[in-house]
XYZ file of N, CA and C in Angstrom:
714
model
N 143.295 87.289 81.705
C 142.271 87.567 80.700
C 141.500 88.822 81.103
N 141.232 89.700 80.164
C 140.530 90.937 80.438
C 139.047 90.769 80.147
N 138.208 91.183 81.083
C 136.758 91.103 80.894
C 136.207 92.521 80.812
N 135.468 92.869 79.745
C 134.918 94.225 79.638
C 133.882 94.455 80.732
N 133.965 95.596 81.382
C 133.013 95.910 82.445
C 131.677 96.328 81.846
N 130.602 95.954 82.513
C 129.265 96.316 82.056
C 128.898 97.681 82.612
N 128.125 98.467 81.869
C 127.693 99.747 82.407
C 126.772 99.533 83.602
N 126.859 100.417 84.579
C 126.010 100.317 85.756
C 124.570 100.667 85.447
N 123.717 100.477 86.441
C 122.293 100.745 86.272
C 122.043 102.212 85.955
N 122.691 103.112 86.684
C 122.477 104.538 86.453
C 122.892 104.924 85.034
N 124.042 104.409 84.590
C 124.522 104.720 83.241
C 123.567 104.195 82.183
N 123.049 102.988 82.394
C 122.108 102.400 81.440
C 120.841 103.241 81.329
N 120.329 103.682 82.468
C 119.113 104.508 82.459
C 119.386 105.849 81.787
N 120.534 106.446 82.074
C 120.884 107.729 81.453
C 120.917 107.600 79.933
N 121.535 106.549 79.445
C 121.633 106.359 77.994
C 120.277 106.112 77.369
N 119.442 105.345 78.055
C 118.142 104.984 77.496
C 117.212 106.192 77.406
N 117.316 107.088 78.393
C 116.360 108.196 78.469
C 116.909 109.517 77.968
N 118.117 109.505 77.394
C 118.751 110.755 76.971
C 117.864 111.572 76.033
N 117.226 110.918 75.092
C 116.381 111.629 74.119
C 114.936 111.147 74.183
N 114.529 110.704 75.350
C 113.191 110.126 75.495
C 112.197 111.170 75.977
N 110.975 111.060 75.502
C 109.876 111.907 75.968
C 108.601 111.068 76.012
N 108.413 110.314 77.077
C 107.248 109.434 77.170
C 105.947 110.218 77.285
N 104.891 109.571 76.887
C 103.561 110.179 76.962
C 102.742 109.451 78.024
N 101.829 110.174 78.688
C 101.578 111.610 78.582
C 102.676 112.408 79.270
N 102.987 113.616 78.779
C 104.086 114.390 79.351
C 103.717 114.997 80.704
N 104.743 115.351 81.456
C 104.523 116.120 82.680
C 104.089 117.532 82.294
N 103.380 118.169 83.195
C 102.888 119.518 82.903
C 103.331 120.499 83.975
N 103.573 121.710 83.525
C 103.992 122.780 84.420
C 102.773 123.554 84.895
N 102.544 123.556 86.203
C 101.446 124.310 86.796
C 102.051 125.453 87.606
N 102.070 126.638 87.004
C 102.669 127.792 87.664
C 101.700 128.969 87.775
N 100.416 128.666 87.727
C 99.410 129.723 87.821
C 98.910 130.204 86.490
N 99.578 129.808 85.412
C 99.115 130.152 84.075
C 98.540 128.902 83.426
N 98.329 128.954 82.129
C 97.829 127.788 81.402
C 98.836 126.651 81.504
N 98.417 125.457 81.980
C 99.356 124.332 82.107
C 100.067 124.043 80.786
N 101.385 123.886 80.855
C 102.179 123.662 79.651
C 102.932 122.343 79.774
N 103.017 121.564 78.685
C 103.763 120.301 78.733
C 105.263 120.553 78.869
N 105.959 119.636 79.543
C 107.396 119.726 79.743
C 108.082 118.496 79.160
N 109.249 118.699 78.569
C 110.064 117.555 78.176
C 110.734 117.002 79.443
N 111.301 115.794 79.341
C 111.994 115.221 80.494
C 113.172 116.096 80.922
N 113.903 116.621 79.941
C 115.051 117.466 80.263
C 114.611 118.733 80.996
N 113.535 119.342 80.540
C 113.028 120.538 81.212
C 112.551 120.212 82.623
N 111.865 119.076 82.760
C 111.338 118.703 84.071
C 112.476 118.431 85.052
N 113.514 117.707 84.619
C 114.603 117.383 85.542
C 115.381 118.630 85.940
N 115.583 119.530 84.994
C 116.273 120.779 85.322
C 115.489 121.568 86.364
N 114.175 121.585 86.234
C 113.327 122.329 87.161
C 113.299 121.673 88.544
N 113.282 120.334 88.577
C 113.208 119.620 89.852
C 114.398 119.915 90.760
N 115.573 120.131 90.166
C 116.784 120.320 90.964
C 117.298 121.764 90.925
N 116.447 122.667 90.475
C 116.771 124.090 90.478
C 116.381 124.677 91.838
N 117.377 125.070 92.625
C 117.104 125.566 93.972
C 116.336 126.888 93.974
N 116.364 127.582 92.857
C 115.650 128.865 92.792
C 114.216 128.717 92.306
N 113.841 127.513 91.878
C 112.484 127.306 91.343
C 111.461 127.307 92.469
N 110.238 127.610 92.111
C 109.137 127.670 93.075
C 108.907 126.289 93.688
N 108.851 126.214 95.005
C 108.666 124.929 95.687
C 107.313 124.306 95.362
N 106.300 125.119 95.167
C 104.972 124.595 94.825
C 104.987 123.936 93.456
N 105.694 124.548 92.514
C 105.801 123.983 91.164
C 106.537 122.649 91.221
N 107.632 122.594 91.974
C 108.390 121.346 92.076
C 107.579 120.261 92.782
N 106.822 120.636 93.801
C 105.983 119.654 94.487
C 104.956 119.060 93.539
N 104.381 119.917 92.680
C 103.406 119.443 91.696
C 104.048 118.445 90.734
N 105.279 118.716 90.327
C 105.966 117.807 89.416
C 106.243 116.459 90.076
N 106.691 116.470 91.328
C 106.972 115.208 92.019
C 105.711 114.369 92.187
N 104.594 115.025 92.429
C 103.339 114.267 92.546
C 102.956 113.661 91.200
N 103.204 114.369 90.127
C 102.942 113.808 88.797
C 103.868 112.619 88.522
N 105.106 112.728 88.960
C 106.059 111.628 88.757
C 105.601 110.390 89.519
N 105.140 110.585 90.755
C 104.634 109.453 91.537
C 103.432 108.813 90.846
N 102.594 109.640 90.250
C 101.424 109.112 89.529
C 101.857 108.353 88.284
N 102.849 108.883 87.551
C 103.353 108.189 86.354
C 103.965 106.841 86.726
N 104.602 106.773 87.884
C 105.200 105.504 88.319
C 104.131 104.443 88.522
N 102.928 104.876 88.921
C 101.836 103.921 89.173
C 101.045 103.606 87.913
N 100.757 104.625 87.117
C 99.802 104.427 86.023
C 100.312 104.899 84.671
N 101.598 105.250 84.562
C 102.122 105.738 83.290
C 102.202 104.648 82.240
N 102.540 105.049 81.018
C 102.678 104.098 79.924
C 103.955 103.277 80.055
N 104.242 102.438 79.047
C 105.383 101.522 79.127
C 106.736 102.216 79.190
N 106.822 103.464 78.734
C 108.098 104.173 78.751
C 108.329 104.940 80.043
N 107.328 105.006 80.909
C 107.462 105.840 82.091
C 108.274 105.225 83.228
N 108.247 103.920 83.468
C 109.020 103.391 84.605
C 110.488 103.791 84.595
N 111.154 103.667 83.444
C 112.561 104.046 83.394
C 112.719 105.559 83.438
N 111.769 106.291 82.845
C 111.830 107.755 82.883
C 111.687 108.266 84.315
N 110.868 107.603 85.111
C 110.697 107.977 86.519
C 112.029 107.818 87.259
N 112.733 106.726 86.988
C 114.041 106.521 87.607
C 115.020 107.593 87.137
N 115.011 107.897 85.847
C 115.915 108.907 85.280
C 115.731 110.258 85.953
N 114.503 110.611 86.258
C 114.235 111.891 86.907
C 114.784 111.940 88.335
N 114.968 110.788 88.968
C 115.472 110.771 90.333
C 116.981 110.632 90.445
N 117.676 110.333 89.345
C 119.107 110.049 89.418
C 119.953 111.183 90.001
N 119.716 112.459 89.653
C 120.553 113.512 90.237
C 120.512 113.546 91.762
N 119.412 113.100 92.341
C 119.307 113.082 93.794
C 119.859 111.825 94.438
N 120.270 110.841 93.614
C 120.756 109.563 94.136
C 122.233 109.318 93.866
N 122.796 109.988 92.860
C 124.158 109.675 92.409
C 125.195 109.887 93.505
N 125.117 110.994 94.225
C 126.125 111.272 95.245
C 126.109 110.205 96.346
N 124.912 109.794 96.741
C 124.812 108.756 97.769
C 125.375 107.432 97.265
N 125.136 107.092 96.006
C 125.688 105.854 95.439
C 127.207 105.870 95.511
N 127.816 106.984 95.166
C 129.278 107.106 95.213
C 129.786 106.977 96.646
N 129.137 107.666 97.578
C 129.597 107.663 98.965
C 129.498 106.278 99.607
N 128.385 105.572 99.356
C 128.221 104.245 99.942
C 129.241 103.268 99.360
N 129.412 103.297 98.037
C 130.367 102.392 97.399
C 131.781 102.641 97.915
N 132.121 103.894 98.156
C 133.466 104.219 98.644
C 133.640 103.868 100.120
N 132.677 104.262 100.941
C 132.815 104.061 102.385
C 132.676 102.602 102.792
N 131.769 101.892 102.141
C 131.505 100.495 102.520
C 132.276 99.497 101.669
N 132.982 99.993 100.644
C 133.772 99.128 99.763
C 132.924 98.011 99.169
N 131.839 98.408 98.551
C 130.930 97.446 97.942
C 130.760 97.782 96.470
N 130.197 96.843 95.730
C 129.969 97.009 94.302
C 128.948 98.110 94.077
N 129.328 99.121 93.311
C 128.415 100.244 93.080
C 127.147 99.790 92.358
N 127.250 98.778 91.513
C 126.067 98.277 90.812
C 125.012 97.797 91.802
N 125.436 97.133 92.886
C 124.496 96.684 93.904
C 123.898 97.874 94.661
N 124.735 98.863 94.940
C 124.245 100.056 95.637
C 123.206 100.786 94.790
N 123.471 100.925 93.503
C 122.539 101.616 92.614
C 121.202 100.885 92.544
N 121.248 99.561 92.493
C 120.011 98.782 92.440
C 119.188 98.991 93.706
N 119.852 99.010 94.869
C 119.137 99.223 96.126
C 118.562 100.630 96.195
N 119.317 101.618 95.729
C 118.830 103.000 95.731
C 117.583 103.148 94.866
N 117.603 102.547 93.690
C 116.441 102.643 92.799
C 115.228 101.969 93.428
N 115.455 100.801 94.057
C 114.355 100.111 94.725
C 113.737 100.980 95.809
N 114.584 101.576 96.650
C 114.089 102.418 97.746
C 113.436 103.687 97.226
N 113.960 104.216 96.141
C 113.378 105.410 95.517
C 111.962 105.127 94.999
N 111.794 104.015 94.305
C 110.471 103.659 93.781
C 109.501 103.354 94.923
N 109.997 102.748 95.987
C 109.145 102.504 97.152
C 108.712 103.829 97.779
N 109.643 104.775 97.833
C 109.303 106.083 98.387
C 108.225 106.787 97.574
N 108.303 106.682 96.259
C 107.265 107.275 95.408
C 105.920 106.587 95.640
N 105.951 105.257 95.773
C 104.706 104.512 95.985
C 104.067 104.857 97.319
N 104.875 105.211 98.326
C 104.361 105.504 99.660
C 104.069 106.991 99.868
N 104.315 107.801 98.851
C 104.171 109.251 98.995
C 102.725 109.631 99.311
N 102.551 110.327 100.418
C 101.215 110.750 100.823
C 100.801 112.068 100.175
N 99.511 112.357 100.151
C 99.015 113.561 99.471
C 99.314 114.852 100.224
N 99.681 114.766 101.495
C 99.838 115.981 102.296
C 101.298 116.292 102.622
N 102.248 115.619 101.952
C 103.665 115.907 102.168
C 103.997 117.231 101.500
N 104.550 118.166 102.259
C 104.788 119.510 101.726
C 105.932 119.558 100.730
N 106.957 118.729 100.917
C 108.111 118.703 100.005
C 108.333 117.268 99.551
N 107.537 116.786 98.596
C 107.601 115.363 98.211
C 108.942 114.942 97.645
N 109.602 115.817 96.887
C 110.892 115.455 96.312
C 111.927 115.161 97.377
N 112.061 116.061 98.353
C 113.020 115.857 99.436
C 112.662 114.628 100.253
N 111.367 114.406 100.495
C 110.938 113.253 101.293
C 111.295 111.946 100.609
N 111.044 111.850 99.312
C 111.311 110.611 98.574
C 112.809 110.338 98.482
N 113.588 111.353 98.109
C 115.027 111.157 97.939
C 115.721 110.903 99.266
N 115.311 111.629 100.304
C 115.918 111.419 101.619
C 115.613 110.019 102.144
N 114.389 109.565 101.933
C 114.004 108.230 102.369
C 114.818 107.161 101.633
N 114.963 107.313 100.309
C 115.714 106.330 99.519
C 117.164 106.256 99.966
N 117.782 107.409 100.179
C 119.195 107.434 100.571
C 119.380 106.871 101.982
N 118.489 107.226 102.896
C 118.609 106.745 104.278
C 118.438 105.234 104.351
N 117.432 104.703 103.641
C 117.199 103.254 103.665
C 118.385 102.492 103.096
N 118.970 103.029 102.032
C 120.098 102.335 101.414
C 121.321 102.369 102.312
N 121.560 103.481 102.985
C 122.657 103.536 103.954
C 122.458 102.484 105.039
N 121.236 102.321 105.504
C 120.964 101.332 106.554
C 121.286 99.922 106.074
N 120.930 99.628 104.825
C 121.199 98.297 104.274
C 122.695 97.995 104.296
N 123.514 98.934 103.841
C 124.935 98.667 103.734
C 125.660 98.796 105.065
N 125.122 99.572 105.985
C 125.702 99.577 107.334
C 125.522 98.210 107.995
N 124.345 97.626 107.792
C 124.111 96.290 108.330
C 125.034 95.269 107.661
N 125.227 95.420 106.353
C 126.073 94.474 105.623
C 127.514 94.531 106.096
N 127.983 95.704 106.522
C 129.371 95.852 106.963
C 129.636 95.095 108.265
N 128.583 94.795 109.009
C 128.770 94.088 110.269
C 129.087 92.618 110.074
N 128.850 92.108 108.859
C 129.131 90.705 108.579
C 130.618 90.540 108.282
N 131.277 89.627 108.966
C 132.707 89.391 108.796
C 132.941 88.076 108.075
N 133.745 88.134 107.016
C 134.106 86.910 106.297
C 135.198 86.177 107.063
N 135.135 84.836 107.097
C 136.153 84.024 107.771
C 136.646 82.964 106.808
N 137.913 82.567 107.012
C 138.509 81.569 106.136
C 138.133 80.148 106.539
N 137.870 79.940 107.815
C 137.627 78.589 108.322
C 136.351 78.601 109.152
N 135.274 78.049 108.588
C 134.004 78.078 109.311
C 134.043 77.172 110.531
N 135.055 76.269 110.616
C 135.160 75.418 111.800
C 135.417 76.227 113.061
N 135.986 77.436 112.870
C 136.362 78.239 114.022
C 135.336 79.312 114.347
N 134.236 79.390 113.600
C 133.232 80.406 113.862
C 132.618 80.183 115.234
N 132.677 81.210 116.080
C 132.111 81.099 117.408
C 132.909 80.187 118.315
N 134.107 79.765 117.894
C 134.939 78.917 118.731
C 134.406 77.506 118.858
N 133.646 77.025 117.863
C 133.054 75.691 117.948
C 133.948 74.688 117.236
N 134.579 73.774 117.937
C 135.352 72.733 117.260
C 134.410 71.674 116.707
N 134.507 71.408 115.420
C 133.618 70.433 114.806
C 134.206 69.033 114.958
N 133.472 68.225 115.638
C 133.919 66.851 115.882
C 133.106 65.924 115.005
N 133.672 65.598 113.832
C 132.936 64.758 112.900
C 132.702 63.362 113.472
N 133.532 62.961 114.435
C 133.364 61.644 115.008
C 132.427 61.632 116.185
N 131.863 62.794 116.528
C 130.968 62.892 117.663
C 129.623 62.264 117.377
N 128.732 62.435 118.308
C 127.420 61.803 118.197
C 126.497 62.651 117.322
N 126.471 62.337 116.034
C 125.576 63.024 115.115
C 126.132 64.365 114.660
N 125.954 64.643 113.381
C 126.403 65.913 112.811
C 125.265 66.486 111.985
N 125.068 67.805 112.069
C 124.049 68.482 111.266
C 124.726 69.295 110.187
N 124.130 69.285 108.993
C 124.665 70.053 107.873
C 123.662 71.144 107.485
N 124.166 72.353 107.306
C 123.357 73.445 106.761
C 123.865 73.736 105.359
N 123.012 73.544 104.356
C 123.399 73.770 102.963
C 122.820 75.091 102.482
N 123.675 75.947 101.950
C 123.263 77.264 101.449
C 123.470 77.282 99.950
N 122.366 77.422 99.201
C 122.431 77.412 97.743
C 122.121 78.805 97.210
N 123.095 79.501 96.616
C 122.823 80.833 96.065
C 121.746 80.775 95.014
N 120.912 81.838 94.962
C 119.859 81.898 93.966
C 120.413 82.141 92.577
N 119.600 81.951 91.533
C 120.069 82.179 90.156
C 120.409 83.636 89.931
N 121.551 83.889 89.275
C 121.980 85.246 88.983
C 122.351 85.348 87.520
N 122.855 86.497 87.139
C 123.325 86.706 85.786
C 124.685 86.064 85.588
N 125.501 86.639 84.703
C 126.836 86.075 84.463
C 127.656 86.051 85.743
N 128.447 84.998 85.910
C 129.272 84.889 87.108
C 129.222 83.483 87.666
N 130.088 83.216 88.627
C 130.190 81.902 89.228
C 129.536 81.890 90.595
N 128.930 80.779 90.940
C 128.362 80.608 92.269
C 128.444 79.138 92.631
N 128.456 78.870 93.925
C 128.568 77.489 94.381
C 127.862 77.354 95.716
N 127.327 76.153 96.020
C 126.678 75.945 97.317
C 127.698 75.952 98.445
N 127.232 76.307 99.633
C 128.079 76.352 100.827
C 127.497 75.414 101.862
N 128.339 74.600 102.490
C 127.894 73.681 103.538
C 128.608 74.011 104.839
N 127.839 74.117 105.923
C 128.382 74.316 107.263
C 127.928 73.149 108.117
N 128.873 72.484 108.772
C 128.566 71.315 109.598
C 128.717 71.669 111.068
N 127.752 71.221 111.878
C 127.762 71.489 113.312
C 127.376 70.204 114.043
N 128.082 69.843 115.121
C 127.708 68.649 115.883
C 126.291 68.748 116.412
N 125.608 67.624 116.433
C 124.200 67.628 116.821
C 123.990 68.130 118.236
N 124.918 67.771 119.172
C 124.704 68.182 120.553
C 124.860 69.691 120.723
N 125.503 70.344 119.732
C 125.695 71.775 119.837
C 124.447 72.554 119.410
N 123.669 71.998 118.510
C 122.528 72.749 117.990
C 121.254 72.527 118.776
N 121.277 71.589 119.716
C 120.147 71.364 120.615
C 118.811 71.286 119.885
N 118.737 70.325 118.989
C 117.481 70.146 118.279
C 117.337 71.055 117.092
N 118.390 71.718 116.686
C 118.408 72.588 115.519
C 117.381 73.704 115.636
N 117.288 74.282 116.783
C 116.451 75.470 116.950
C 117.275 76.698 116.638
N 116.627 77.728 116.109
C 117.344 78.956 115.774
C 118.020 79.566 116.994
N 117.355 79.481 118.127
C 117.954 80.044 119.329
C 119.220 79.335 119.716
N 119.224 77.986 119.569
C 120.411 77.216 119.914
C 121.563 77.551 118.977
N 121.250 77.685 117.694
C 122.289 78.053 116.735
C 122.860 79.428 117.057
N 121.986 80.360 117.411
C 122.448 81.708 117.735
C 123.386 81.687 118.935
N 123.049 80.910 119.972
C 123.911 80.842 121.150
C 125.234 80.147 120.830
N 125.166 79.059 120.039
C 126.377 78.309 119.725
C 127.350 79.134 118.891
N 126.804 79.998 118.024
C 127.656 80.793 117.146
C 127.919 82.182 117.710
N 127.496 82.431 118.949
C 127.850 83.675 119.607
C 127.114 84.898 119.127
N 125.897 84.742 118.594
C 125.138 85.902 118.104
C 123.789 86.003 118.787
N 123.688 85.448 119.983
C 122.406 85.475 120.690
C 121.974 86.888 121.019
N 122.942 87.802 121.167
C 122.593 89.176 121.514
C 121.964 89.944 120.380
N 122.182 89.494 119.137
C 121.640 90.218 117.984
C 120.550 89.453 117.259
N 120.592 88.128 117.292
C 119.574 87.323 116.602
C 118.375 87.155 117.514
N 117.567 88.218 117.632
C 116.421 88.190 118.539
C 115.128 87.809 117.845
N 115.053 88.020 116.542
C 113.815 87.697 115.825
C 114.135 87.525 114.360
N 113.199 86.897 113.658
C 113.327 86.711 112.224
C 112.116 87.352 111.573
N 112.358 88.217 110.597
C 111.240 88.898 109.947
C 111.437 88.969 108.447
N 110.401 89.396 107.757
C 110.439 89.526 106.308
C 109.964 90.926 105.953
N 110.773 91.676 105.159
C 110.449 93.072 104.879
C 109.341 93.228 103.858
N 109.049 92.164 103.094
C 107.979 92.259 102.116
C 108.422 92.755 100.758
N 109.760 92.998 100.581
C 110.210 93.441 99.284
C 111.499 92.718 98.934
N 111.901 92.834 97.695
C 113.151 92.237 97.264
C 112.936 90.872 96.646
N 114.030 90.341 96.087
C 113.949 89.036 95.419
C 114.629 87.970 96.259
N 114.301 86.715 96.012
C 114.953 85.608 96.709
C 116.409 85.535 96.277
N 117.316 85.453 97.237
C 118.729 85.390 96.907
C 119.330 84.020 97.176
N 118.651 83.178 97.950
C 119.202 81.862 98.224
C 118.183 81.025 98.963
N 118.498 79.730 99.101
C 117.687 78.831 99.920
C 118.586 78.212 100.973
N 118.015 77.910 102.120
C 118.785 77.338 103.220
C 118.063 76.108 103.740
N 118.765 74.980 103.813
C 118.183 73.755 104.350
C 119.087 73.218 105.447
N 118.461 72.617 106.455
C 119.211 72.088 107.598
C 118.758 70.652 107.831
N 119.675 69.727 107.873
C 119.308 68.324 108.039
C 120.432 67.556 108.718
N 120.072 66.395 109.296
C 121.073 65.549 109.949
C 121.880 64.808 108.872
N 123.199 64.784 109.046
C 124.057 64.106 108.092
C 123.976 62.596 108.296
N 123.958 61.863 107.193
C 123.944 60.396 107.256
C 125.366 59.868 107.357
N 125.528 58.882 108.205
C 126.845 58.254 108.332
C 127.067 57.265 107.187
N 128.273 57.272 106.650
C 128.607 56.331 105.595
C 128.848 54.945 106.197
N 128.379 53.973 105.489
C 128.581 52.602 105.987
C 127.545 52.259 106.999
């Protein structure tokens, strides 16, 4: 059966903003009377290597301000203005890491908007700072993701033989969070109780052979919930 592919995030934004001109417009400050710019004019100027760096810096600061306080049409327009600086990185990450480009584009946009929100008033080249930060952060995300190895048999992870007849068994249930169209199912991993030593994270890390990397647990403060994880002792039947 053939399933029609959905347009990616970048394509959707491009189509939505092709003929858009949200208010209030960006303005050109080049030493003369400030003049309003259309989105097309502004984007052409932002990526023109021959344009005055001071003029481009002024535009990027206006874009950061629109992202915070612009009207309802500005959030997507802000993303549209950044796409030329993100597209090449999206292609490279999807190709090198063999991941879904739609996921890469979503991460790039998130990092780009975070970069605009964190933009300081004294950055000399705000455009380069924001785009470089977004691309670098996204590369880091997918480099970390590449370190995860899929296995066919979780019984063999870390060389742990699961003895269901042993003294007590612990189950870890992983429930994927709600998503759009597509299939998802819960995942259960069973570990003998004596192996988890009271179900402490440190014991699990040692048992599964990742004690050298699982040194701490932290929360970045951004992103959406992707799943829930519960750990409990399995009840014996009968």
